[in-house]
Tab-separated table of C-alpha atoms and ligand atoms in Angstrom:
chain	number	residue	atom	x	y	z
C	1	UNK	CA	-126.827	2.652	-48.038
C	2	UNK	CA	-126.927	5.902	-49.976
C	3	UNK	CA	-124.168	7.932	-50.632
C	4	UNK	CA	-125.149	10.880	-48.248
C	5	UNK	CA	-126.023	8.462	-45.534
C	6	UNK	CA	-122.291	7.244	-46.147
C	7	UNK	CA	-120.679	11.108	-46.297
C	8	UNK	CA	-122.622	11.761	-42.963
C	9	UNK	CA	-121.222	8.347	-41.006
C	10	UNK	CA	-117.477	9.764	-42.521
C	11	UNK	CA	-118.362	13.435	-40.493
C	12	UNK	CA	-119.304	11.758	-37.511
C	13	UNK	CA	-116.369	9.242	-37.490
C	14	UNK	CA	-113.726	12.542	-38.440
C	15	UNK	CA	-115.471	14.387	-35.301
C	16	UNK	CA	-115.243	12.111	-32.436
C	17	UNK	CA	-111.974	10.659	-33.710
C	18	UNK	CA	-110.080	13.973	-31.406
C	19	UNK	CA	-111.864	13.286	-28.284
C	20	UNK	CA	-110.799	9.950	-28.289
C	21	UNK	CA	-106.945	10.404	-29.451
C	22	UNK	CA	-106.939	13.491	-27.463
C	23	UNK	CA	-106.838	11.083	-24.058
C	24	UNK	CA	-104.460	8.186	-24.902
C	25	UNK	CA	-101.573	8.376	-22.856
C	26	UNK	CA	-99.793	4.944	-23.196
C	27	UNK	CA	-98.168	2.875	-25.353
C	28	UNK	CA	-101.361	0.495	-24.669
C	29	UNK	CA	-104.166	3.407	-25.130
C	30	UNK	CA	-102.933	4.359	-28.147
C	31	UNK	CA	-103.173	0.746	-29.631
C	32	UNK	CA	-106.420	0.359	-28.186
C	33	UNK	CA	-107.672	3.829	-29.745
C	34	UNK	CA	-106.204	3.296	-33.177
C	35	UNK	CA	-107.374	0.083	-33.097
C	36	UNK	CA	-110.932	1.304	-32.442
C	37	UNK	CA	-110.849	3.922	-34.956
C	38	UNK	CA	-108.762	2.741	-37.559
C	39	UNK	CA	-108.042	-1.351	-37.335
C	40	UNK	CA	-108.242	-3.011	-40.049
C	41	UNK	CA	-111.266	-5.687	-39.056
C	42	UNK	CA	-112.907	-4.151	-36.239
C	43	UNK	CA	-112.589	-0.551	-36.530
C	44	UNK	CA	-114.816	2.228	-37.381
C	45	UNK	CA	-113.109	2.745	-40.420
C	46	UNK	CA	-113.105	-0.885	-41.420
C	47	UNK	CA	-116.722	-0.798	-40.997
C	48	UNK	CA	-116.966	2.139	-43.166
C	49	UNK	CA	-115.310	-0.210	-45.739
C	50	UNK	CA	-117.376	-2.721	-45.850
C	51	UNK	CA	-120.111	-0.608	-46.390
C	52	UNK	CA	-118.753	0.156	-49.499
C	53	UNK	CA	-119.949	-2.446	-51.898
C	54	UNK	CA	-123.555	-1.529	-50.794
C	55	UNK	CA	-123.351	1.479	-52.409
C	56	UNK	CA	-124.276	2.097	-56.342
C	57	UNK	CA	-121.226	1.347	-58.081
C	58	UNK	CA	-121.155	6.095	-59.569
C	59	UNK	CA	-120.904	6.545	-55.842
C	60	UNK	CA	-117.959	4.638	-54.896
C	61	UNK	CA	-115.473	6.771	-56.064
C	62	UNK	CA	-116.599	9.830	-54.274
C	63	UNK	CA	-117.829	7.098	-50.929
C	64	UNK	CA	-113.560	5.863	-51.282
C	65	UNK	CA	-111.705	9.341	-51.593
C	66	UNK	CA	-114.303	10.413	-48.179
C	67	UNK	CA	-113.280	7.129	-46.329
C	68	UNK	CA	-109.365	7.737	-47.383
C	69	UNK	CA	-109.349	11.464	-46.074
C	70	UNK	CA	-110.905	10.246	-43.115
C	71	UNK	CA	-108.417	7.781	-42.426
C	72	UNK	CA	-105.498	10.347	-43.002
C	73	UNK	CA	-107.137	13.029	-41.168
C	74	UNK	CA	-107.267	10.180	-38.135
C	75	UNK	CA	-103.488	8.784	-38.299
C	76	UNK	CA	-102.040	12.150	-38.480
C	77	UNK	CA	-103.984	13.237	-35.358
C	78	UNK	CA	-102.654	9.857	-34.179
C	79	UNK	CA	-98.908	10.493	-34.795
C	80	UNK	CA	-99.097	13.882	-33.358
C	81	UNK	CA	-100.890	12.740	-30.068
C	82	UNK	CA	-98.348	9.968	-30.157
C	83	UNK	CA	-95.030	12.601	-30.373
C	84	UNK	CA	-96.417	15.008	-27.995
C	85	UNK	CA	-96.754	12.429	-25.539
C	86	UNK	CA	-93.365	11.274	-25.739
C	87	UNK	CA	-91.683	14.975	-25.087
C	88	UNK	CA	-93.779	15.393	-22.404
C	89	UNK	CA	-92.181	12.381	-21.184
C	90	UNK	CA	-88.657	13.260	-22.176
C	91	UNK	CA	-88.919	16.444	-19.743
C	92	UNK	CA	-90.078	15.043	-17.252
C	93	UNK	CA	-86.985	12.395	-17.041
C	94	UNK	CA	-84.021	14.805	-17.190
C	95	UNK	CA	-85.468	17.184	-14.301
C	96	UNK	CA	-84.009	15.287	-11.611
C	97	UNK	CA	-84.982	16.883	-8.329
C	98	UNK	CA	-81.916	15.003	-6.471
C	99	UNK	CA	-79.378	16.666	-8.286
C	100	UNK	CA	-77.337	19.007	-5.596
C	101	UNK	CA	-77.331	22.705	-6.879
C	102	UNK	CA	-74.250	23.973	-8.663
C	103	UNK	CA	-72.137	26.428	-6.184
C	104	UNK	CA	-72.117	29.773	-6.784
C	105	UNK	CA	-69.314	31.428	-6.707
C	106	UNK	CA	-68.819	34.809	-5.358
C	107	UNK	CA	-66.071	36.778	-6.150
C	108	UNK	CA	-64.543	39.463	-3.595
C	109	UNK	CA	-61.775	42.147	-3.027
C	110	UNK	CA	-58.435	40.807	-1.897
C	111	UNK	CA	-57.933	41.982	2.069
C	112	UNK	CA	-54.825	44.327	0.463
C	113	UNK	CA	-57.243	46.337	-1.736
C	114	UNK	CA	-59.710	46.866	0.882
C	115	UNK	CA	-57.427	48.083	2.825
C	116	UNK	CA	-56.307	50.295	0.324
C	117	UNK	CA	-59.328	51.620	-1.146
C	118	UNK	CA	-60.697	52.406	2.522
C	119	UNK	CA	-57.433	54.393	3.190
C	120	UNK	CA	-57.785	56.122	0.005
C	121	UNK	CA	-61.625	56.630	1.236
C	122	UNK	CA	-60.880	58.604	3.876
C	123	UNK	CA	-57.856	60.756	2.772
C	124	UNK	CA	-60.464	61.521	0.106
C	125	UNK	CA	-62.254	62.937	2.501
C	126	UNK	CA	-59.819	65.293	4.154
C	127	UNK	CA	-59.164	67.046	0.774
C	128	UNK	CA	-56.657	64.511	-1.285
C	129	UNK	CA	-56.436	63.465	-4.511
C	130	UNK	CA	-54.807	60.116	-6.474
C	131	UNK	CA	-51.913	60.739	-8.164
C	132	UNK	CA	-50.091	57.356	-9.813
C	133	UNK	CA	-46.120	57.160	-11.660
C	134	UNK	CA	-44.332	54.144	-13.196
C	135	UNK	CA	-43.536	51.015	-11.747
C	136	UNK	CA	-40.126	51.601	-14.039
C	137	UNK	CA	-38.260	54.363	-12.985
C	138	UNK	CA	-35.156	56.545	-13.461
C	139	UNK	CA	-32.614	56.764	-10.952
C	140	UNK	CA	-33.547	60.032	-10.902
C	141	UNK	CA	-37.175	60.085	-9.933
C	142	UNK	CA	-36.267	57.020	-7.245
C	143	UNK	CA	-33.227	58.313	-5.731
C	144	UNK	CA	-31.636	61.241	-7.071
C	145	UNK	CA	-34.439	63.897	-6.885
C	146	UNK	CA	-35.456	62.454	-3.285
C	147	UNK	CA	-31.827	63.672	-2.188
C	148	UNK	CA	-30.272	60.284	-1.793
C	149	UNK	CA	-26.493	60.761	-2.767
C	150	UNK	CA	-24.855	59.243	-5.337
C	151	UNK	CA	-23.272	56.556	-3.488
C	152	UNK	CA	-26.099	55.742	-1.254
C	153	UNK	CA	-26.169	52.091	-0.611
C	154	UNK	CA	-30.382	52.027	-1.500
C	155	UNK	CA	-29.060	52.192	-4.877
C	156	UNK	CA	-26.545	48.697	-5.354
C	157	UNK	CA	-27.241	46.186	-7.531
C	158	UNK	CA	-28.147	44.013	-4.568
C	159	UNK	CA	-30.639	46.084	-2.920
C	160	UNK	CA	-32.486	46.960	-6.414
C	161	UNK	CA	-33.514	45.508	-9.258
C	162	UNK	CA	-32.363	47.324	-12.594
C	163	UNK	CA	-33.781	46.753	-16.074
C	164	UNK	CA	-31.043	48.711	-17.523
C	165	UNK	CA	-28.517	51.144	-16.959
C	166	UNK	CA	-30.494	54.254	-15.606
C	167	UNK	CA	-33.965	52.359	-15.654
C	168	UNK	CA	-35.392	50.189	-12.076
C	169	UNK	CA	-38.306	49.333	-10.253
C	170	UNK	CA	-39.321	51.439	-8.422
C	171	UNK	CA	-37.868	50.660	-4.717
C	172	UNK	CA	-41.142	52.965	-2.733
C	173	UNK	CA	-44.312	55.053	-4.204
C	174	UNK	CA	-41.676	58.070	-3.165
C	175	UNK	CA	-40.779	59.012	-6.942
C	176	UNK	CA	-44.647	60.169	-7.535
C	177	UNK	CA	-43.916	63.029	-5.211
C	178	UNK	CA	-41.670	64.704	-7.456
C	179	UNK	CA	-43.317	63.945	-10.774
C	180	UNK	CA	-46.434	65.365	-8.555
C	181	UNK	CA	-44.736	68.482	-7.992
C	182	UNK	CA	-43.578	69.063	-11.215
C	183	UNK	CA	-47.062	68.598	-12.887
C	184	UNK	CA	-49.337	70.542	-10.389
C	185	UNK	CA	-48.736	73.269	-8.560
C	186	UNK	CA	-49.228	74.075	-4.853
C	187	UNK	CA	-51.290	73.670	-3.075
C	188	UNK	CA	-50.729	69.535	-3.535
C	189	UNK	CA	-52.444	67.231	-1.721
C	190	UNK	CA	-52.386	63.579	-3.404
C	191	UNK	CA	-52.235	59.999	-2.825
C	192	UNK	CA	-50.496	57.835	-4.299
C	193	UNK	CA	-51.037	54.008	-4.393
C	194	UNK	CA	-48.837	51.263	-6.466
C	195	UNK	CA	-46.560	48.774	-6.612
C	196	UNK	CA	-43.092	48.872	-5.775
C	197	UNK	CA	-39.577	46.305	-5.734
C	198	UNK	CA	-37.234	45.065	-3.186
C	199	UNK	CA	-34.982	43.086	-4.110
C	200	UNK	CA	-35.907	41.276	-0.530
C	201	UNK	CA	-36.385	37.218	0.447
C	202	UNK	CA	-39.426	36.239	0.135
C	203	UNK	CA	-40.512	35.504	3.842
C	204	UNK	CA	-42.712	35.734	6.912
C	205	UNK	CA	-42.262	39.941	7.055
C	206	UNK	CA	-40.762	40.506	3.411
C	207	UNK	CA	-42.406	40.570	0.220
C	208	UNK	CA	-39.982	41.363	-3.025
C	209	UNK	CA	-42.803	43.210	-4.476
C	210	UNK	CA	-45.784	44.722	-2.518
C	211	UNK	CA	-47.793	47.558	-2.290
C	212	UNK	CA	-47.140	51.077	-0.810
C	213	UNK	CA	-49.577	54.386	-0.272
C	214	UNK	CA	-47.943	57.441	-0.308
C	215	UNK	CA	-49.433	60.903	0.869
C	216	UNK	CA	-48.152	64.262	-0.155
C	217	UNK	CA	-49.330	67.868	0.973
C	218	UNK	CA	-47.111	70.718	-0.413
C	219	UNK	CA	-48.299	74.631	0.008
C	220	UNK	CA	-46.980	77.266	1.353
C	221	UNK	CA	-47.316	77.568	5.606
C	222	UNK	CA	-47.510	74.078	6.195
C	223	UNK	CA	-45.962	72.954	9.470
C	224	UNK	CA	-45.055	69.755	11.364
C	225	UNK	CA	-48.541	69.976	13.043
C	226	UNK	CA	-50.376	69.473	9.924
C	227	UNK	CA	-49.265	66.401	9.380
C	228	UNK	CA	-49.104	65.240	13.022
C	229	UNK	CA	-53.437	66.062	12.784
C	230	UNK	CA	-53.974	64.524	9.668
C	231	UNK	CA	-52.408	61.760	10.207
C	232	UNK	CA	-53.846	61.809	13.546
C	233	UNK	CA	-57.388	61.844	12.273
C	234	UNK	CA	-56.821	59.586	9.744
C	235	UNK	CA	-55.542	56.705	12.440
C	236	UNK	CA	-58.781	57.444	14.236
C	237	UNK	CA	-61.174	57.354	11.114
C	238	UNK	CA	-59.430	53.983	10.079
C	239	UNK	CA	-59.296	52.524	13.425
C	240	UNK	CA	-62.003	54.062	15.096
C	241	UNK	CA	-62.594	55.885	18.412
C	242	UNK	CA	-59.997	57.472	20.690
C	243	UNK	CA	-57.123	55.859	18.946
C	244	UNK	CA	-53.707	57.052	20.582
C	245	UNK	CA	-50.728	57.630	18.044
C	246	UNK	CA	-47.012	58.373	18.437
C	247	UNK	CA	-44.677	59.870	16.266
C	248	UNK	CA	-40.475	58.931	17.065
C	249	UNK	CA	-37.743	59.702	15.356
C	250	UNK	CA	-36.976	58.464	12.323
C	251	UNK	CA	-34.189	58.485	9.007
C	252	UNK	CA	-35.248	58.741	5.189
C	253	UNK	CA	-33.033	61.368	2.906
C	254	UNK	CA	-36.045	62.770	1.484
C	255	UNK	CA	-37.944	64.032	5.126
C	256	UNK	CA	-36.302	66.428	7.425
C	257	UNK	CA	-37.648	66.138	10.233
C	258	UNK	CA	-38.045	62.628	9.657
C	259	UNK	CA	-40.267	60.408	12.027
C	260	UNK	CA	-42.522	57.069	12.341
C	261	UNK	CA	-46.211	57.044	13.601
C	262	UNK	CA	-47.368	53.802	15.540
C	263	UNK	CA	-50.352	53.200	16.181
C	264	UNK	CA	-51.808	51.237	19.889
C	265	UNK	CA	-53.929	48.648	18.498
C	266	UNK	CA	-56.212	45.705	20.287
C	267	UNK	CA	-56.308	42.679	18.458
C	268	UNK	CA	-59.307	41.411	20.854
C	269	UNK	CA	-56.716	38.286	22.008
C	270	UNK	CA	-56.592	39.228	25.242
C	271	UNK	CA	-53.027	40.504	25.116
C	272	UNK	CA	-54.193	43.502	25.659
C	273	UNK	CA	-52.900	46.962	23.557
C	274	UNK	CA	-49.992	47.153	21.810
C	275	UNK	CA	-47.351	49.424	19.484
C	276	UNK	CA	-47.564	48.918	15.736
C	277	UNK	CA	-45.690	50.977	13.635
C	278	UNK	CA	-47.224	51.809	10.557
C	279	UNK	CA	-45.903	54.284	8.304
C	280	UNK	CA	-42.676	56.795	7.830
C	281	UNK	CA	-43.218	60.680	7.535
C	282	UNK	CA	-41.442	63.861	7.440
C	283	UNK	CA	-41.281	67.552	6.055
C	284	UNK	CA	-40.291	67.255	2.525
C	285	UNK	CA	-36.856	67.900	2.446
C	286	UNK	CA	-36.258	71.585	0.886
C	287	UNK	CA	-33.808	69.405	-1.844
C	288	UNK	CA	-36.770	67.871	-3.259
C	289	UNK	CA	-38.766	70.746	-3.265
C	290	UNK	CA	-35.871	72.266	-5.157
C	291	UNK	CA	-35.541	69.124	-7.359
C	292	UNK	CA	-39.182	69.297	-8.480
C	293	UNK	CA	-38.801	73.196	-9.356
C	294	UNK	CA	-40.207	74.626	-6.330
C	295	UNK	CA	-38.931	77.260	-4.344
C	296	UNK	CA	-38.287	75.770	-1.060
C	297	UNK	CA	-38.423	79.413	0.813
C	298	UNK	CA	-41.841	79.895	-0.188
C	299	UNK	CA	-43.494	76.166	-0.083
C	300	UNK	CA	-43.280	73.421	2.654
C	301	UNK	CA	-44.733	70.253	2.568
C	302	UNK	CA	-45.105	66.873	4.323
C	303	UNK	CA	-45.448	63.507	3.046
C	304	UNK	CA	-45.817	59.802	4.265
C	305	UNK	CA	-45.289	56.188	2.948
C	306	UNK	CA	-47.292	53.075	3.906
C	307	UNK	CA	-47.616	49.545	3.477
C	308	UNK	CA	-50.713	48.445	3.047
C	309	UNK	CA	-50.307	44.366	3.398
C	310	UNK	CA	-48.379	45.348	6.938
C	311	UNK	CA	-51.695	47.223	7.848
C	312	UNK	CA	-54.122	44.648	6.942
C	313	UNK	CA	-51.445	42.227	8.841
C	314	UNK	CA	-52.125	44.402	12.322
C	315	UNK	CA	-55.885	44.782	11.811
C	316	UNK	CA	-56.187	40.933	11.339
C	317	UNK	CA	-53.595	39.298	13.127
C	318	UNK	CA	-52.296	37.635	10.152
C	319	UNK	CA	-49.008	35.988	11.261
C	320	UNK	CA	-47.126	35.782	7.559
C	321	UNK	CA	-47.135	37.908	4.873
C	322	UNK	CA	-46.719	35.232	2.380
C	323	UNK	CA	-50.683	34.365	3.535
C	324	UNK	CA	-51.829	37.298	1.469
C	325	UNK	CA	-49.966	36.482	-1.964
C	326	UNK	CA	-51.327	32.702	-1.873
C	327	UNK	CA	-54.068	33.158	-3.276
C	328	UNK	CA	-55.390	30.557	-1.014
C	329	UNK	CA	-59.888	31.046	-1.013
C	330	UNK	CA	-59.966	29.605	2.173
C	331	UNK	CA	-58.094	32.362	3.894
C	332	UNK	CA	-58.899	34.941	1.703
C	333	UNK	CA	-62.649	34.276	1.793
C	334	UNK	CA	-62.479	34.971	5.658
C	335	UNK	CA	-62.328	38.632	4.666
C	336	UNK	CA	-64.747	38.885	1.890
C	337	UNK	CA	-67.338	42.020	2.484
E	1	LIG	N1	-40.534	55.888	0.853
E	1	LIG	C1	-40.350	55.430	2.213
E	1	LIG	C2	-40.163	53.927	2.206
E	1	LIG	O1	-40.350	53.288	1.237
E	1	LIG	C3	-41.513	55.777	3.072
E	1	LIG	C4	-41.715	57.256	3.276
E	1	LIG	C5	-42.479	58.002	2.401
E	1	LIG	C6	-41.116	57.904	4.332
E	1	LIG	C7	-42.663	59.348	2.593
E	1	LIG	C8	-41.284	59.256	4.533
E	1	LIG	C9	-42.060	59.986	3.676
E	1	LIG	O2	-39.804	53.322	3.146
């Protein structure tokens, strides 16, 4: 054999050495391929080998560095057939198409803050703005300036829960009236949503912390029937259609004329309509007005206080209060939007 016959038989080996290693796919193809290309008696390679010693002894060392590259060129394809293979593999064993989905979890507003953000919504609408105070007050801003007396009874130890001497929670949203008033001038027309304190049980109807909305309008002219319209409206826009309201007498130191709206509702239980009281109103008393630095000859004002967990109560039936501080998904998700 001549040298360049020998190069040439290397070239063709080193070219259909791919083709071959490029379709092994099991442990047992890729014996049988290396085997065929590169085993050490039989193969191609081996062959190439033997041929060797026919050539003239200056040619061998060029004939054995061809044969060598060739074999290196060949294993290398080899190993990398060989790893790709196995990844492949790999893959395909941890995608198990049995495994159940993970749940997704979505997250919604409590039934409280809908409420409240729907109220808010609408009184938006009819011209009002959000005003917010301190959960800690002064005994001024909760009771004093709202024209309780000094020795009202709101104000014992037992109904309210001081942080200091002069310093409480707040007992009602009430107190952001007068720090309203004595930011802003008339007209005034704000909202005013937070937390307040009781110093109350914890039971089915009694919650000794919850939320309240308050509504203020102060200018000057504003009567009685204001207030009976917009809160008229608003018991209409909330609860839709012809809903009937009633106003009755009622007490707080900081309303004169003081009074309650209820509101007929229809659960859809088949008891048919009924009463629900839910919220206190009232002119501003002129002592507030006065408190907050307004002349209460030239402005008059109304205002109202609500509950909002009391309200979400009526719309949905729910049958203890304690239901919407559980945190419990499987009611709460009921009223997910
Ligand atoms: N602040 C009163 C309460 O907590 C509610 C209220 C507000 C009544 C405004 C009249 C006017 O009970």
């Amino acid at each position: 054999m001549t040298l360049d016959e020998f190069l040439s038989a290397c070239r063709q080996l080193a070219a259909d050495a791919p083709a071959a290693i490029a379709v092994a796919q099991s442990p047992a193809e890729f014996a049988d391929v290396r085997t065929q290309l590169v085993g050490r008696k039989h193969g191609r390679l081996a062959d190439l080998m033997a041929q060797l010693t026919t050539l003239d002894a200056e040619h061998r060392r060029d004939a054995g560095r061809a044969v060598n590259d060739v074999k290196a060129a060949i294993e290398q394809l080899l190993a990398e057939r060989e790893a790709a293979v196995a990844a492949a593999s790999r893959t395909t064993d941890a995608l198990d198409l049995t495994m159940p989905s993970r749940a997704r979890w979505q997250g919604s507003l409590h039934p409280v803050t809908l409420v409240i953000d729907e109220i808010c919504e609408i009184f938006r609408e009819l011209g009002f703005t959000i005003a917010l105070g301190p959960e800690a007050e002064t005994e001024f801003y909760n009771f004093g300036a709202l024209n309780f007396p000094p020795d009202h009874p709101a104000m014992e130890l037992h109904d309210t829960l001081y942080l200091g001497k002069d310093t409480l929670l707040r007992t009602h949203t009430s107190p952001v009236q007068v720090r309203t008033l004595q930011q802003y001038a008339p007209p005034v027309r704000v909202l005013a949503p937070g937390n307040v304190y009781r110093r109350d049980f914890f039971d089915a109807t009694h919650a000794p912390s919850f939320m309240q909305l308050e509504g203020l309008a102060v200018d000057e002219g504003i009567s009685f029937a204001d207030l009976k319209a917009t809160l008229g409206e608003f018991a209409r826009r909330f609860y839709g259609g012809a809903r009937r309201v009633r106003f009755g007498p009622s007490y707080f130191p900081f309303v004169e004329p003081g009074a309650q709206m209820d509101v007929e509702v229809d659960l859809g239980d088949g008891k048919g309509t009924r009463w629900v009281e839910i919220l206190g109103c009232g002119m501003v008393h002129p002592n507030v007005l006065e408190a907050a630095g307004l002349d209460s000859e030239r402005y008059t004002g109304w205002a109202f206080g609500m509950g909002p967990a009391r309200i979400a109560m009526s719309r949905h039936d729910i049958p203890d209060i304690r239901l919407l501080y559980d945190s419990d998904v499987r009611f709460l998700e009921q009223f997910a939007r």
